Amino acid sequence: MRLISCTTPSQNDFARAQPIMSDNARPPKADLTAHVVTSVGWLGGVAGFRVQSIVGLTSQGAMLVRGSCLSMNLIGQFIIVPLSLALTVGATALLRCISSHP
């Protein structure tokens, strides 16, 4: 740990300073992995939603249609919308990291 000194920095201090980001900056692997996992989960939620909508549209039974609509509501509220928000935040962070280096 380096203590803050009251003296002005010398020319050598500036020469030893490390760049904040290197030329080959990449997004952290954990962020990229989280983004891919969230994307795959979102695609799974959309696939389940589509299956339920097809079942609800083609079914003749009132209870099956009602159950399909209820499950579509739950899939939308608890899978699709939260994962969409997470993807938006994650993609914004990844784009910011990628675009910050020359």
XYZ file of N, CA, C and O in Angstrom, residues 23-83:
244
model
N -3.741 -2.316 -25.010
C -4.205 -2.216 -26.389
C -5.108 -3.383 -26.783
O -5.960 -3.247 -27.642
N -4.907 -4.519 -26.187
C -5.724 -5.681 -26.525
C -6.787 -5.928 -25.447
O -6.988 -7.038 -25.007
N -7.464 -4.867 -25.056
C -8.465 -4.981 -23.987
C -9.646 -5.818 -24.454
O -10.145 -5.648 -25.551
N -10.049 -6.732 -23.612
C -11.207 -7.577 -23.881
C -12.129 -7.497 -22.681
O -11.688 -7.232 -21.573
N -13.413 -7.757 -22.920
C -14.299 -7.791 -21.753
C -13.916 -8.935 -20.826
O -13.414 -9.969 -21.279
N -14.117 -8.783 -19.546
C -13.797 -9.874 -18.620
C -14.582 -11.133 -18.953
O -15.730 -11.063 -19.392
N -13.945 -12.270 -18.758
C -14.580 -13.534 -19.130
C -15.852 -13.792 -18.337
O -16.807 -14.349 -18.854
N -15.877 -13.372 -17.090
C -17.074 -13.579 -16.269
C -18.257 -12.789 -16.829
O -19.382 -13.300 -16.876
N -17.997 -11.561 -17.274
C -19.074 -10.761 -17.855
C -19.582 -11.374 -19.151
O -20.787 -11.430 -19.396
N -18.664 -11.817 -19.981
C -19.061 -12.432 -21.245
C -19.810 -13.731 -21.016
O -20.828 -14.004 -21.668
N -19.368 -14.528 -20.065
C -20.054 -15.783 -19.742
C -21.454 -15.508 -19.199
O -22.415 -16.176 -19.586
N -21.583 -14.530 -18.323
C -22.900 -14.181 -17.780
C -23.830 -13.703 -18.881
O -25.025 -14.038 -18.888
N -23.301 -12.957 -19.836
C -24.118 -12.469 -20.945
C -24.606 -13.625 -21.814
O -25.775 -13.670 -22.202
N -23.728 -14.572 -22.111
C -24.117 -15.728 -22.938
C -25.138 -16.594 -22.206
O -26.138 -17.027 -22.795
N -24.920 -16.834 -20.923
C -25.860 -17.653 -20.150
C -27.228 -16.976 -20.075
O -28.267 -17.624 -20.233
N -27.241 -15.670 -19.874
C -28.500 -14.932 -19.828
C -29.199 -14.962 -21.184
O -30.420 -15.110 -21.255
N -28.440 -14.861 -22.265
C -29.024 -14.919 -23.597
C -29.667 -16.267 -23.868
O -30.779 -16.340 -24.416
N -28.985 -17.331 -23.489
C -29.535 -18.673 -23.701
C -30.780 -18.877 -22.843
O -31.777 -19.452 -23.294
N -30.773 -18.374 -21.614
C -31.956 -18.460 -20.763
C -33.124 -17.693 -21.330
O -34.278 -18.150 -21.289
N -32.851 -16.517 -21.889
C -33.908 -15.724 -22.517
C -34.496 -16.465 -23.716
O -35.721 -16.495 -23.888
N -33.628 -17.057 -24.526
C -34.119 -17.829 -25.678
C -34.976 -19.013 -25.222
O -35.995 -19.336 -25.847
N -34.601 -19.665 -24.143
C -35.400 -20.756 -23.594
C -36.752 -20.271 -23.110
O -37.779 -20.938 -23.305
N -36.783 -19.107 -22.471
C -38.051 -18.534 -22.030
C -38.962 -18.187 -23.191
O -40.173 -18.438 -23.145
N -38.390 -17.632 -24.236
C -39.188 -17.296 -25.425
C -39.695 -18.569 -26.104
O -40.844 -18.622 -26.555
N -38.870 -19.604 -26.149
C -39.315 -20.872 -26.749
C -40.471 -21.472 -25.943
O -41.462 -21.934 -26.524
N -40.370 -21.452 -24.616
C -41.463 -21.943 -23.779
C -42.726 -21.122 -23.952
O -43.845 -21.658 -23.983
N -42.564 -19.818 -24.077
C -43.713 -18.940 -24.301
C -44.387 -19.261 -25.629
O -45.624 -19.311 -25.711
N -43.594 -19.499 -26.665
C -44.170 -19.830 -27.980
C -44.898 -21.163 -27.940
O -45.965 -21.313 -28.538
N -44.337 -22.144 -27.258
C -45.002 -23.445 -27.150
C -46.339 -23.293 -26.442
O -47.361 -23.840 -26.887
N -46.350 -22.535 -25.365
C -47.603 -22.331 -24.636
C -48.620 -21.569 -25.481
O -49.822 -21.842 -25.415
N -48.177 -20.630 -26.269
C -49.117 -19.892 -27.115
C -49.702 -20.786 -28.203
O -50.891 -20.696 -28.509
N -48.885 -21.663 -28.765
C -49.399 -22.592 -29.779
C -50.397 -23.562 -29.161
O -51.458 -23.828 -29.734
N -50.089 -24.055 -27.974
C -51.017 -24.952 -27.277
C -52.322 -24.229 -26.979
O -53.421 -24.771 -27.183
N -52.242 -23.000 -26.521
C -53.455 -22.240 -26.205
C -54.288 -21.919 -27.416
O -55.517 -21.894 -27.349
N -53.650 -21.686 -28.545
C -54.399 -21.338 -29.756
C -55.020 -22.547 -30.439
O -56.073 -22.432 -31.081
N -54.389 -23.677 -30.335
C -54.893 -24.858 -31.053
C -55.731 -25.783 -30.183
O -56.321 -26.719 -30.703
N -55.813 -25.548 -28.911
C -56.527 -26.444 -28.003
C -58.025 -26.170 -28.029
O -58.475 -25.048 -28.255
N -58.799 -27.213 -27.772
C -60.256 -27.104 -27.711
C -60.753 -27.016 -26.269
O -61.850 -26.521 -26.026
N -59.982 -27.490 -25.322
C -60.406 -27.512 -23.925
C -60.222 -26.159 -23.247
O -59.176 -25.526 -23.364
N -61.254 -25.727 -22.523
C -61.212 -24.424 -21.866
C -60.156 -24.394 -20.756
O -59.471 -23.383 -20.568
N -60.034 -25.503 -20.028
C -59.058 -25.546 -18.943
C -57.619 -25.518 -19.465
O -56.745 -24.892 -18.855
N -57.401 -26.156 -20.589
C -56.065 -26.152 -21.178
C -55.696 -24.761 -21.695
O -54.559 -24.306 -21.527
N -56.664 -24.081 -22.279
C -56.424 -22.718 -22.760
C -56.143 -21.790 -21.578
O -55.228 -20.970 -21.620
N -56.924 -21.928 -20.514
C -56.725 -21.096 -19.331
C -55.363 -21.370 -18.690
O -54.633 -20.441 -18.318
N -54.990 -22.629 -18.574
C -53.681 -22.979 -18.023
C -52.540 -22.467 -18.883
O -51.508 -22.016 -18.369
N -52.738 -22.519 -20.183
C -51.710 -22.013 -21.091
C -51.534 -20.506 -20.924
O -50.404 -20.004 -20.893
N -52.643 -19.788 -20.806
C -52.552 -18.336 -20.619
C -51.902 -17.987 -19.282
O -51.106 -17.045 -19.200
N -52.229 -18.732 -18.235
C -51.616 -18.479 -16.933
C -50.110 -18.744 -16.960
O -49.317 -17.978 -16.395
N -49.711 -19.826 -17.610
C -48.276 -20.122 -17.670
C -47.536 -19.117 -18.552
O -46.387 -18.765 -18.255
N -48.191 -18.630 -19.602
C -47.562 -17.592 -20.430
C -47.353 -16.312 -19.617
O -46.323 -15.638 -19.762
N -48.312 -15.992 -18.764
C -48.173 -14.817 -17.911
C -46.980 -14.968 -16.973
O -46.186 -14.035 -16.804
N -46.846 -16.141 -16.363
C -45.725 -16.374 -15.448
C -44.382 -16.360 -16.171
O -43.396 -15.800 -15.672
N -44.342 -16.984 -17.341
C -43.090 -16.991 -18.117
C -42.695 -15.570 -18.496
O -41.522 -15.185 -18.404
N -43.671 -14.774 -18.906
C -43.376 -13.389 -19.278
C -42.898 -12.557 -18.103
O -41.931 -11.799 -18.219
N -43.571 -12.699 -16.955
C -43.233 -11.877 -15.790
C -41.926 -12.277 -15.120
O -41.180 -11.408 -14.653
N -41.665 -13.568 -15.039
C -40.539 -14.019 -14.218
C -39.337 -14.530 -15.005
O -38.296 -14.811 -14.408
N -39.468 -14.673 -16.312
C -38.324 -15.138 -17.107
C -37.963 -14.130 -18.188
O -36.832 -13.637 -18.231
N -38.909 -13.812 -19.061
C -38.582 -12.999 -20.238
C -38.229 -11.563 -19.855
O -37.193 -11.038 -20.277
N -39.065 -10.909 -19.070
C -38.814 -9.505 -18.735
C -37.546 -9.331 -17.879
O -36.692 -8.494 -18.214
N -37.344 -10.097 -16.801
C -36.099 -9.901 -16.029
C -34.838 -10.209 -16.842
O -33.841 -9.485 -16.732
N -34.888 -11.261 -17.661
C -33.708 -11.576 -18.462
C -33.483 -10.526 -19.546
O -32.332 -10.231 -19.899
